[in-house]
Coordinates of C-alpha atoms and ligand atoms in Angstrom, one line a residue:
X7 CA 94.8 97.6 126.2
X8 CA 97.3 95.8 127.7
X9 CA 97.2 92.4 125.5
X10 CA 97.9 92.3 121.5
X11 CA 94.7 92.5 119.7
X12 CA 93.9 89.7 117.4
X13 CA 91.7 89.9 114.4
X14 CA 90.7 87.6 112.2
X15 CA 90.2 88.2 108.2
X16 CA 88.3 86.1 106.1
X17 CA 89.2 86.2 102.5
X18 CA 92.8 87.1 101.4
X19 CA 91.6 89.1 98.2
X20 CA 92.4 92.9 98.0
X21 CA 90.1 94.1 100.3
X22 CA 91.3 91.5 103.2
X23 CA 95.1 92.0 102.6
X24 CA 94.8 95.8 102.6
X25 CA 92.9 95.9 105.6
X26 CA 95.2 93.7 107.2
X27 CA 98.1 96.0 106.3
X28 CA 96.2 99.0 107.5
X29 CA 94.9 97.8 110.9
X30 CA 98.7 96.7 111.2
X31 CA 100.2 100.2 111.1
X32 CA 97.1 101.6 112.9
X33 CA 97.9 99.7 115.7
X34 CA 101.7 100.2 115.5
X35 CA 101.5 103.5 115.0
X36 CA 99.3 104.1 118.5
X37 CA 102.2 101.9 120.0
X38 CA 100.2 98.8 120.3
X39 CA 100.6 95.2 119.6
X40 CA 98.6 93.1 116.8
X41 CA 98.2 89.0 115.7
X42 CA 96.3 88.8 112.5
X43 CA 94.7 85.6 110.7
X44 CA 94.1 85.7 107.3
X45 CA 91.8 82.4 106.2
X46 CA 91.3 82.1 102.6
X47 CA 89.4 78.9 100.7
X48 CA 91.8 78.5 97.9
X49 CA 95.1 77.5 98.1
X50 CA 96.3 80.6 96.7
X51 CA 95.7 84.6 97.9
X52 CA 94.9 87.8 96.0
X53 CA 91.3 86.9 95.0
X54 CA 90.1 88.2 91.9
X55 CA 93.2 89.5 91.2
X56 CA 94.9 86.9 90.1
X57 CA 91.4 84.8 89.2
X58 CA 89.4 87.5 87.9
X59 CA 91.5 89.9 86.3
X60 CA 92.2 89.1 82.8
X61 CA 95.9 87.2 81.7
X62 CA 96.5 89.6 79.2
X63 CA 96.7 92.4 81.6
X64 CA 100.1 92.0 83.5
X65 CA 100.3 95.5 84.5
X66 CA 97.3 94.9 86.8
X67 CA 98.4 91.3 88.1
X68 CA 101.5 93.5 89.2
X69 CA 99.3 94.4 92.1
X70 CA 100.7 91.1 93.2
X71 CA 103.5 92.8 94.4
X72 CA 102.4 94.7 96.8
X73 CA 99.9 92.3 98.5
X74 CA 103.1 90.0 98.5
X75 CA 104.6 92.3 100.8
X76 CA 102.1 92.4 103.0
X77 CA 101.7 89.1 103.6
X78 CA 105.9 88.5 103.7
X79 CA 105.9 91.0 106.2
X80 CA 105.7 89.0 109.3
X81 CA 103.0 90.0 111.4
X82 CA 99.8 88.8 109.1
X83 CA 99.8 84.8 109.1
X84 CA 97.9 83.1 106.2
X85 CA 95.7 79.6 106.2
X86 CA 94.9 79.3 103.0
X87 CA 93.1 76.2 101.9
X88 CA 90.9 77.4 104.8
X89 CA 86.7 77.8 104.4
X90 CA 85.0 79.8 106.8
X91 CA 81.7 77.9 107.5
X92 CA 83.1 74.7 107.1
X93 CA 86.3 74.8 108.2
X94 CA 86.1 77.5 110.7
X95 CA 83.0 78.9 112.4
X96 CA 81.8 82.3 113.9
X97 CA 81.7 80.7 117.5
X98 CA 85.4 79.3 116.6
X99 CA 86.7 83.2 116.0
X100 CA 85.0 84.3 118.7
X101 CA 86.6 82.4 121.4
X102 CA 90.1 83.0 119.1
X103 CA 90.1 86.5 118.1
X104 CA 88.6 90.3 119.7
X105 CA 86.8 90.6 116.3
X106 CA 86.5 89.4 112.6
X107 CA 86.6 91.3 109.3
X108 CA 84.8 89.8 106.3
X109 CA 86.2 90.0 102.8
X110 CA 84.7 87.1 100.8
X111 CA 84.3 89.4 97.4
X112 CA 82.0 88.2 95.1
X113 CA 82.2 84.8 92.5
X114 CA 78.9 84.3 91.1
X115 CA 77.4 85.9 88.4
X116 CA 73.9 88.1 88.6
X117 CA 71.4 86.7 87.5
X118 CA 69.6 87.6 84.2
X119 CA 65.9 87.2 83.9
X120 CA 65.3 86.7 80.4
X121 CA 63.6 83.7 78.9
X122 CA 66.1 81.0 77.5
X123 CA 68.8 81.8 79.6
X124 CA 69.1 78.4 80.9
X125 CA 69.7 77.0 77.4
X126 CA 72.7 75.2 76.7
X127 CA 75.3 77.4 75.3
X128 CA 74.1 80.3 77.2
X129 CA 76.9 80.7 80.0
X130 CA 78.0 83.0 83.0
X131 CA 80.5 85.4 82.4
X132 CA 82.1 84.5 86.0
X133 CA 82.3 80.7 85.3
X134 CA 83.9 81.7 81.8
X135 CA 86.6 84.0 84.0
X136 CA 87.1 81.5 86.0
X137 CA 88.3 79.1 83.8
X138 CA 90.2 81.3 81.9
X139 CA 92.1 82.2 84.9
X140 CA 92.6 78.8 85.7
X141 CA 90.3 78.7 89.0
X142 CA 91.2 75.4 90.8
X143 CA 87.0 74.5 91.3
X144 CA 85.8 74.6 87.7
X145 CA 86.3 72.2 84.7
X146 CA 89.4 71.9 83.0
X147 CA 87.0 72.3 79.8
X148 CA 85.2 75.0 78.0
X149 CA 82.8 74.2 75.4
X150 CA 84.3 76.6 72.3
X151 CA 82.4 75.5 69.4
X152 CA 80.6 78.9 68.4
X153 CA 81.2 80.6 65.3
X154 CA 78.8 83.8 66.5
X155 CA 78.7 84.7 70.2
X156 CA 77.0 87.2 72.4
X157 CA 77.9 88.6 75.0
X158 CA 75.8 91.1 77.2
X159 CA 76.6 93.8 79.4
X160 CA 78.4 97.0 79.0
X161 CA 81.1 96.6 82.0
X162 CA 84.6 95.8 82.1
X163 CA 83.8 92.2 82.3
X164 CA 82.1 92.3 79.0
X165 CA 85.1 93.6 77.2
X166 CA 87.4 91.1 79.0
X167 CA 85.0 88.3 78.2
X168 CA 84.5 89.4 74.4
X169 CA 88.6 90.0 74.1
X170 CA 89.2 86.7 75.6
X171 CA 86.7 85.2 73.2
X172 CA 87.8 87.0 70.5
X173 CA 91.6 87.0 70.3
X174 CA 94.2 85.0 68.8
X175 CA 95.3 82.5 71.7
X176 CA 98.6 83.1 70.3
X177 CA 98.4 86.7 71.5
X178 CA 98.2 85.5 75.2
X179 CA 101.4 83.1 75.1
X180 CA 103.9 85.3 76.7
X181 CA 101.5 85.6 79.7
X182 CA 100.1 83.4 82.8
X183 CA 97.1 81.9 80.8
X184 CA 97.2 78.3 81.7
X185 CA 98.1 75.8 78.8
X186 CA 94.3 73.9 78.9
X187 CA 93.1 77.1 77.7
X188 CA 94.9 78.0 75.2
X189 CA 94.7 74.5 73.6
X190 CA 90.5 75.4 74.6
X191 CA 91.1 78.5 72.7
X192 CA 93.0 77.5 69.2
X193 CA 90.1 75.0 68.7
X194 CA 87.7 77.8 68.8
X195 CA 86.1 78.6 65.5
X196 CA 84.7 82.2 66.3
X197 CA 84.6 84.8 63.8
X198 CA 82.3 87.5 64.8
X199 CA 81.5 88.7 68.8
X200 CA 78.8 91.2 69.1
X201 CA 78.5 92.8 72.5
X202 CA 75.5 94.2 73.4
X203 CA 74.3 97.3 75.7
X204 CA 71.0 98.8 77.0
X205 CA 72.3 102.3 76.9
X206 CA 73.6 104.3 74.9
X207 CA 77.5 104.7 73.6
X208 CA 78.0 107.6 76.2
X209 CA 76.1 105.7 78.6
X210 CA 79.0 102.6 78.9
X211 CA 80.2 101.3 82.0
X212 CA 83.8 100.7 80.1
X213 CA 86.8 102.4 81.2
X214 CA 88.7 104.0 78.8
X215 CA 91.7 102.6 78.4
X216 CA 89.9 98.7 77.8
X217 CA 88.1 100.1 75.7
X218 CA 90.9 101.4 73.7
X219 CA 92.8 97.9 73.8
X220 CA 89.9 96.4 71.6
X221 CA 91.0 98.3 69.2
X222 CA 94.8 97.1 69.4
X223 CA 93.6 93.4 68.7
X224 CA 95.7 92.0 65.9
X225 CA 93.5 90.5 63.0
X226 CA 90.2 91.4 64.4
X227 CA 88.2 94.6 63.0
X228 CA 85.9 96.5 65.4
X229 CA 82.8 97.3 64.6
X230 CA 80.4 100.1 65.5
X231 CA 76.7 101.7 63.9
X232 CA 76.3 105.4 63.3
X233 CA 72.8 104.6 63.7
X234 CA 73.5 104.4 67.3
X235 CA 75.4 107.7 67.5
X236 CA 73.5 111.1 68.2
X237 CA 70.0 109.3 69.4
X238 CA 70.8 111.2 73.0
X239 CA 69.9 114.3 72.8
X240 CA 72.2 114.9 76.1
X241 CA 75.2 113.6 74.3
X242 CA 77.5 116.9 74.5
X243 CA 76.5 117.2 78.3
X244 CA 77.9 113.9 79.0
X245 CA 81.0 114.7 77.4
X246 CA 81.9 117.1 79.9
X247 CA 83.2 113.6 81.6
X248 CA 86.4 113.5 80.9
X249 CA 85.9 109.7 80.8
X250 CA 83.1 109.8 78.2
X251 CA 85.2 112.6 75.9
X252 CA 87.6 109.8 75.9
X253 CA 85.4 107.2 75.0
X254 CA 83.4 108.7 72.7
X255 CA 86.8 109.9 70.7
X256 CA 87.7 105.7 70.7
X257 CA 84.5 104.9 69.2
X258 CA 84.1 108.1 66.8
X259 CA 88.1 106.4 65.5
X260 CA 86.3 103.1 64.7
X261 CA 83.3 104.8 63.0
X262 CA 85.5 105.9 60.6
X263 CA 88.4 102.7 60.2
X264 CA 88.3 100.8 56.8
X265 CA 86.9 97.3 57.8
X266 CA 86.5 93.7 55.8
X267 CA 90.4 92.6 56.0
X268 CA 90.5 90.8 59.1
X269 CA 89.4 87.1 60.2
X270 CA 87.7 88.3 63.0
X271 CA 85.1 90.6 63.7
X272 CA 84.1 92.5 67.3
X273 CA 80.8 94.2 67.3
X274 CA 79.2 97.0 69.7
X275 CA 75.9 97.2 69.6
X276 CA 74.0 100.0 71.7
X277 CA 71.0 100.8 72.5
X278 CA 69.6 97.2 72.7
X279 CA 68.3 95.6 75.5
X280 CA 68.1 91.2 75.7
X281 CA 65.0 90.6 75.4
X282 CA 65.2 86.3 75.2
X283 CA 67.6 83.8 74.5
X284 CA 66.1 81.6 71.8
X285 CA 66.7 78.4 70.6
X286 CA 64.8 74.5 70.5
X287 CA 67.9 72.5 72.1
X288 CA 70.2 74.8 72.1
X289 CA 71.1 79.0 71.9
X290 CA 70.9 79.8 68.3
X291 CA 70.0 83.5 68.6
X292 CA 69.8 86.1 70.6
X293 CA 66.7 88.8 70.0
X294 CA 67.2 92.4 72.1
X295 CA 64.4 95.6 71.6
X296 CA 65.9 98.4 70.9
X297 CA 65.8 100.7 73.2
X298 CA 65.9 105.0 73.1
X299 CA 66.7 107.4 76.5
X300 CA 63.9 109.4 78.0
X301 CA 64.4 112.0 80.5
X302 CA 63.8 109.4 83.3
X303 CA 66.5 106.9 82.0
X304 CA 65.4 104.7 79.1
X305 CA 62.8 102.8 77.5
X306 CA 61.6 99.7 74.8
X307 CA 60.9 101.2 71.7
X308 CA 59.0 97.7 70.7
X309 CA 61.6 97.6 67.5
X310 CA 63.1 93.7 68.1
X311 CA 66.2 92.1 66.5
X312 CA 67.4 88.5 66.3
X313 CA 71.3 88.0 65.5
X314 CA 72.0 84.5 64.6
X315 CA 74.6 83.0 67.4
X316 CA 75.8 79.8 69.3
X317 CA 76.6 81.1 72.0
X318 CA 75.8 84.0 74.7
X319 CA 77.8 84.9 77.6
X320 CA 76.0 87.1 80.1
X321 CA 78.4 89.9 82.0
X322 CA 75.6 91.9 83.7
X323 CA 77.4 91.8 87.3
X324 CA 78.8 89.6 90.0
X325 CA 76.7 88.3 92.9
X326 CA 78.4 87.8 96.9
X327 CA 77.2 84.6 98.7
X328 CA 76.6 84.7 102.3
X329 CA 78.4 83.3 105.0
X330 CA 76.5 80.9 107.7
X331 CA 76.0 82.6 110.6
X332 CA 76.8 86.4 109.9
X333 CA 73.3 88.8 108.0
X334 CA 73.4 89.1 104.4
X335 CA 71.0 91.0 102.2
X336 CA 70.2 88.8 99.8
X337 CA 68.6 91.8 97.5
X338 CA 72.1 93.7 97.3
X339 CA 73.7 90.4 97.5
X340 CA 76.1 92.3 100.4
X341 CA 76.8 91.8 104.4
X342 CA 74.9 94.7 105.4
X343 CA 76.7 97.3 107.3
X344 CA 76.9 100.7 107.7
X345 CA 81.0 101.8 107.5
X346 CA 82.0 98.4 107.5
X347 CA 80.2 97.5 111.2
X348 CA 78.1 94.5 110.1
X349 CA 74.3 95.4 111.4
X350 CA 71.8 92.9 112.5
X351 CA 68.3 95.4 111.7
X352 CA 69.3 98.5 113.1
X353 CA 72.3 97.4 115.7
X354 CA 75.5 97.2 115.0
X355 CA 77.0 92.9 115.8
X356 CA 79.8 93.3 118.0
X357 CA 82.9 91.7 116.8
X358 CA 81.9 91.8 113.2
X359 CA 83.2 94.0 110.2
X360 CA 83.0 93.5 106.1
X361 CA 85.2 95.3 103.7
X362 CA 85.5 95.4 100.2
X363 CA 83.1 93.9 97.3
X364 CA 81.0 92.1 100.5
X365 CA 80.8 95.2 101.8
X366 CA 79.8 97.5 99.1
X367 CA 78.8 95.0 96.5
X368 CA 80.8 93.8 93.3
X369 CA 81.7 97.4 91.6
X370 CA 85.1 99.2 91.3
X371 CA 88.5 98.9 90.7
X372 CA 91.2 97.2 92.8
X373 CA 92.5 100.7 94.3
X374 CA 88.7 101.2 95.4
X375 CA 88.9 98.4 98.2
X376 CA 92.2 100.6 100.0
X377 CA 90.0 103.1 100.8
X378 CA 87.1 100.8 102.0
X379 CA 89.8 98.6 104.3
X380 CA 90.5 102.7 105.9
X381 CA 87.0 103.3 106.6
X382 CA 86.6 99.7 107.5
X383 CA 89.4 99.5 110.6
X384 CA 88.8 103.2 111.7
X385 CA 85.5 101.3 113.0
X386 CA 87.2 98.5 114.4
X387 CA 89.3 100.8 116.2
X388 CA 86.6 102.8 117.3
X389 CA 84.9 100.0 118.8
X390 CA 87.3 99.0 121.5
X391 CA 84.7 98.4 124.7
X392 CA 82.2 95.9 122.5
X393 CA 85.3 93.6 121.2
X394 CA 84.6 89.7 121.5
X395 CA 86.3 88.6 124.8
X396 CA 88.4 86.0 123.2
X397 CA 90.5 83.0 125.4
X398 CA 93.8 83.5 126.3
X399 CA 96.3 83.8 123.7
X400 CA 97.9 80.9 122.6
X401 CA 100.0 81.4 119.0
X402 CA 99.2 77.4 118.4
X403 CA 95.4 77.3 118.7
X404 CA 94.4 78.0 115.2
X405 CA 96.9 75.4 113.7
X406 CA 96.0 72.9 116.8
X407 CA 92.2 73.2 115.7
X408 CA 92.4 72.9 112.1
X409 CA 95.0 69.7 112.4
X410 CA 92.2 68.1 114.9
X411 CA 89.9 68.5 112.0
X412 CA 92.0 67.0 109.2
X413 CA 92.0 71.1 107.1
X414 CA 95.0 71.0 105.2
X415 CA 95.6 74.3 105.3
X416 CA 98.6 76.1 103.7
X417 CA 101.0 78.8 105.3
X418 CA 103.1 81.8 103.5
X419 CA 106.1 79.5 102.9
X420 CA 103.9 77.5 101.2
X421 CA 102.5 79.9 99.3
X422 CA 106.1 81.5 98.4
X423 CA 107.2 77.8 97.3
X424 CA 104.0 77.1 95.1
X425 CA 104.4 80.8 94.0
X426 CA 107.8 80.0 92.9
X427 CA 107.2 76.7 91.6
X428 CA 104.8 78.4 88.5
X429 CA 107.5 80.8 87.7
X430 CA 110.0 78.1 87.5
X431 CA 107.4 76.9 85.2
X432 CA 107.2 79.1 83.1
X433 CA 110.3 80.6 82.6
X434 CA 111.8 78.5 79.6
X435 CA 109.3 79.2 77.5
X436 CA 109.4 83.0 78.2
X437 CA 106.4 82.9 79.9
X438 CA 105.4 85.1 83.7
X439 CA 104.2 81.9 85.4
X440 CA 102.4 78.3 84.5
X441 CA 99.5 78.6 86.8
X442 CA 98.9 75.1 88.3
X443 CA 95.5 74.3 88.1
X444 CA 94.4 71.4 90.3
X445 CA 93.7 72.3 93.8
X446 CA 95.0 68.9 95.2
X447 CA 98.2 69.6 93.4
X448 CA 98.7 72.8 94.3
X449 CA 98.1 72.0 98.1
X450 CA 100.7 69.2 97.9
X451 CA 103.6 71.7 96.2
X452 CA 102.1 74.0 99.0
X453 CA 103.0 71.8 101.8
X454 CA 105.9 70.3 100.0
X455 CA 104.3 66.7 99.9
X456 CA 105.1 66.1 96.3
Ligands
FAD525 C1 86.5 89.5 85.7 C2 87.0 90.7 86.5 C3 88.1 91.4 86.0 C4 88.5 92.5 86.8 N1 89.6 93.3 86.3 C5 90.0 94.3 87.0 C6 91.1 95.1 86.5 O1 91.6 94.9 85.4 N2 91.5 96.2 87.3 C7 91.0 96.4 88.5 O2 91.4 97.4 89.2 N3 89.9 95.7 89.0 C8 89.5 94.6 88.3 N4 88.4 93.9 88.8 C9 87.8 94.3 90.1 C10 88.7 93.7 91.3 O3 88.9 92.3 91.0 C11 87.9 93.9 92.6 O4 87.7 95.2 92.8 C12 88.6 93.2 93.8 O5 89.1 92.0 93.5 C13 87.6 93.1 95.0 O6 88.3 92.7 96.1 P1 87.7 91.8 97.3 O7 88.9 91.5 98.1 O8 86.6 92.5 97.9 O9 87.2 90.5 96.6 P2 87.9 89.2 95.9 O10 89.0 89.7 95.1 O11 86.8 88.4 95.3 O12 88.5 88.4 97.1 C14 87.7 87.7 98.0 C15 88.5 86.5 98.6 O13 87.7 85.8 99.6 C16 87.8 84.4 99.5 N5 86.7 83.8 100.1 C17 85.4 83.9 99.6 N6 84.6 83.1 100.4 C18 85.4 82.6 101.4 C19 85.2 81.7 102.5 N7 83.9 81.3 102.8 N8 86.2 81.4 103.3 C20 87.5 81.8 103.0 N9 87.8 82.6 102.0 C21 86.7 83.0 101.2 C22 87.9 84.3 97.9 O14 88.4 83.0 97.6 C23 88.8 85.4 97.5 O15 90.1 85.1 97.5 C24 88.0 92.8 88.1 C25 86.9 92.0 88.5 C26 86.4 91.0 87.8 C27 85.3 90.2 88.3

């Protein structure tokens, strides 16, 4: 073709930035030409990455980096601020752009179908993240009053929620954790965590090294059950995984640590399925069944527990949300597609891609939504005769039409200068950044209205 494609990305999260960089260098590379829009809701890019990952772990926020220079590169622009749905329609990027790539992640948590749930004090892992990570559309507050908290699951996000809960704030004040939650945090009068899993110890969704980091806290003593070892009789199977070997050598460590000296206590608990929340007003316990593996997977023994707590955070997954106007399958919670071409029933939508967690649904690391972006634009590229017909190109049309409708919408520069601004921040108190927190303000440092 003679003309420069133009494709639109919605979402500037991993999966959206890496398949902008890759459909870039496709296109260069065949000695073509391409514009690409990235539109993002917040004011801020890299999606969970830097409101999802955990403070605490700076070596994975360094991903930053590399998005950065993607998006300083030149050729991808950014309107952040931006909402497709509200802001910016399907039939707007039709008449704008040869074709659209979705990757809106996920934000929500899975729901949890036990009874009590709703209870006060019984909370969603994501909304807990969120704060925690200074998300600009949740309270500034968290309610931190529980001495004894649950939390269920037996992911990543489990571990990051119970460390969170469980560490001394001081711990987190060379890094980016904003300063409402660590005042939220020193208030906090937890002792004991206990994190509970349906499976067994070799059957955990945890990666190695966050499980290991547990046992790095300072003043907090991990606790496991050797009643909850050797109930699998596939045990030594499994730990032909390198991954499990690993695991089950972290937790066979803690089986045999000295415990009772520190202030705080983290518990894994296996082999226990929620079975209700319970409580009159409020959570005041949680009760699971034990459960026990069968050669089909796992079932109830009928053996229940209560353990006394104030709090339960459920971390069994995170949910997508759809977009108006493009199919979602509301089972899998994902655009349905097959190789990233978004299908309505059995026919591929011309125009219309997904990458990333919208695509494949919320599991996986970071490094995971690379390869998805590759399969993702060898489609697009593929697809060259059922391309949207877009208008002529003009570079102004997408700035004209969200002026006419009053979107503040930030650029790079503005990014770069609020980017800037929370290092500036934090730098005299030896801190990586202040996160600002407000979305109003950081629109205004954005566009430099302050
Ligand atoms: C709590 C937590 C901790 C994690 N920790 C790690 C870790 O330590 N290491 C690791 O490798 N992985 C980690 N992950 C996984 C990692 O975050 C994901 O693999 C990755 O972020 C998925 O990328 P994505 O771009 O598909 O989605 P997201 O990162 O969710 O990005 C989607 C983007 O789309 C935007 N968006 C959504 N809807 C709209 C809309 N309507 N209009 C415009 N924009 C929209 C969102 O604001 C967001 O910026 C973690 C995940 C969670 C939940």
């Amino acid at each position: 073709m003679s003309e420069p494609l133009r494709i639109a990305v919605i979402g500037a999260g991993p999966a959206g930035i890496y398949a902008a960089d890759i459909l870039k260098k496709a296109v260069r590379e065949a000695g073509g030409d391409v514009y690409i829009d990235l539109f993002e809701q917040l004011p801020a890019p890299y999606g969970l990455v830097r409101y999802g990952v955990a403070p605490d772990h700076p070596r994975i926020k360094g991903i930053i980096s590399a998005l950065r220079e993607v998006l300083e590169a030149g050729v991808v622009r950014l309107f952040g601020n931006v909402r497709f749905g509200d802001d910016i329609t399907v039939a707007d990027l039709e008449r704008l752009y040869h074709g659209v790539i979705f990757a809106t992640g996920a934000t929500k948590d899975a729901p949890l179908d036990i009874p009590g749930v709703e209870l006060p004090g019984s909370y969603g892992a994501a909304d807990f993240v969120s704060w925690y990570d200074g998300h600009p559309d949740v309270p500034r507050e968290w309610p931190l009053e529980a001495k004894e908290i649950a939390v269920i699951g037996n992911g990543n996000v489990a571990l990051d929620v119970a460390r969170m809960l469980v560490k001394h704030p001081e711990d987190l004040l060379p890094t980016e954790v904003p300063d409402n939650v660590v005042a939220g945090l020193e208030a906090s009068p937890v002792t004991d965590v206990h994190v509970f899993g349906r499976r067994g110890p070799l059957g955990v969704k945890f990666t190695p090294l966050e499980l290991r980091e547990l046992g790095e806290l300072r003043d907090v003593d991990m606790i496991v059950h050797d009643e909850d070892f050797g109930v699998d009789p596939d045990e030594e199977t499994a730990k032909q995984n390198k991954q499990i070997l690993v695991i089950s050598r972290v937790l066979d460590q803690w089986r045999q640590r000295e415990v009772g000296t520190a202030s705080r206590r983290l518990h894994l608990h296996f082999w226990s399925r929620p079975d209700a929340v319970l409580g009159d007003e409020r959570v005041e316990a949680l009760r699971v069944e034990r459960t026990r593996p069968t050669p089909e997977g796992l079932e109830g023994t009928g053996e229940y527990r209560e353990f006394p707590v104030q709090a339960v955070y459920r971390a069994v997954g995170y949910f997508s949300s759809p977009l108006p106007g493009v199919p979602f399958d509301e089972r899998r919670g994902v655009i349905p597609n097959e190789a990233g071409r978004v299908m309505d029933g059995i026919r591929p939508l011309p125009g219309m891609y997904a990458t990333g967690w919208i695509k494949r649904g919320p599991v996986g690391l970071i490094g995971h939504t690379k390869s998805d972006a590759k399969e993702t634009i060898e489609q697009l590229l593929g697809d060259s005769n059922s391309w949207w017909s877009p208008e002529p190109f003009d570079q102004d049309a997408v700035p004209r039409l969200l002026s006419e409708r009053g979107v503040e919408w930030t650029d790079i520069d503005g990014w770069i200068r609020l980017d800037e601004h929370e290092m500036a921040l934090g730098e005299p108190h030896g801190r990586a950044r202040v996160k600002v927190v407000p979305r109003d303000k950081m629109v205004q440092i954005s566009r430099d209205e302050r």
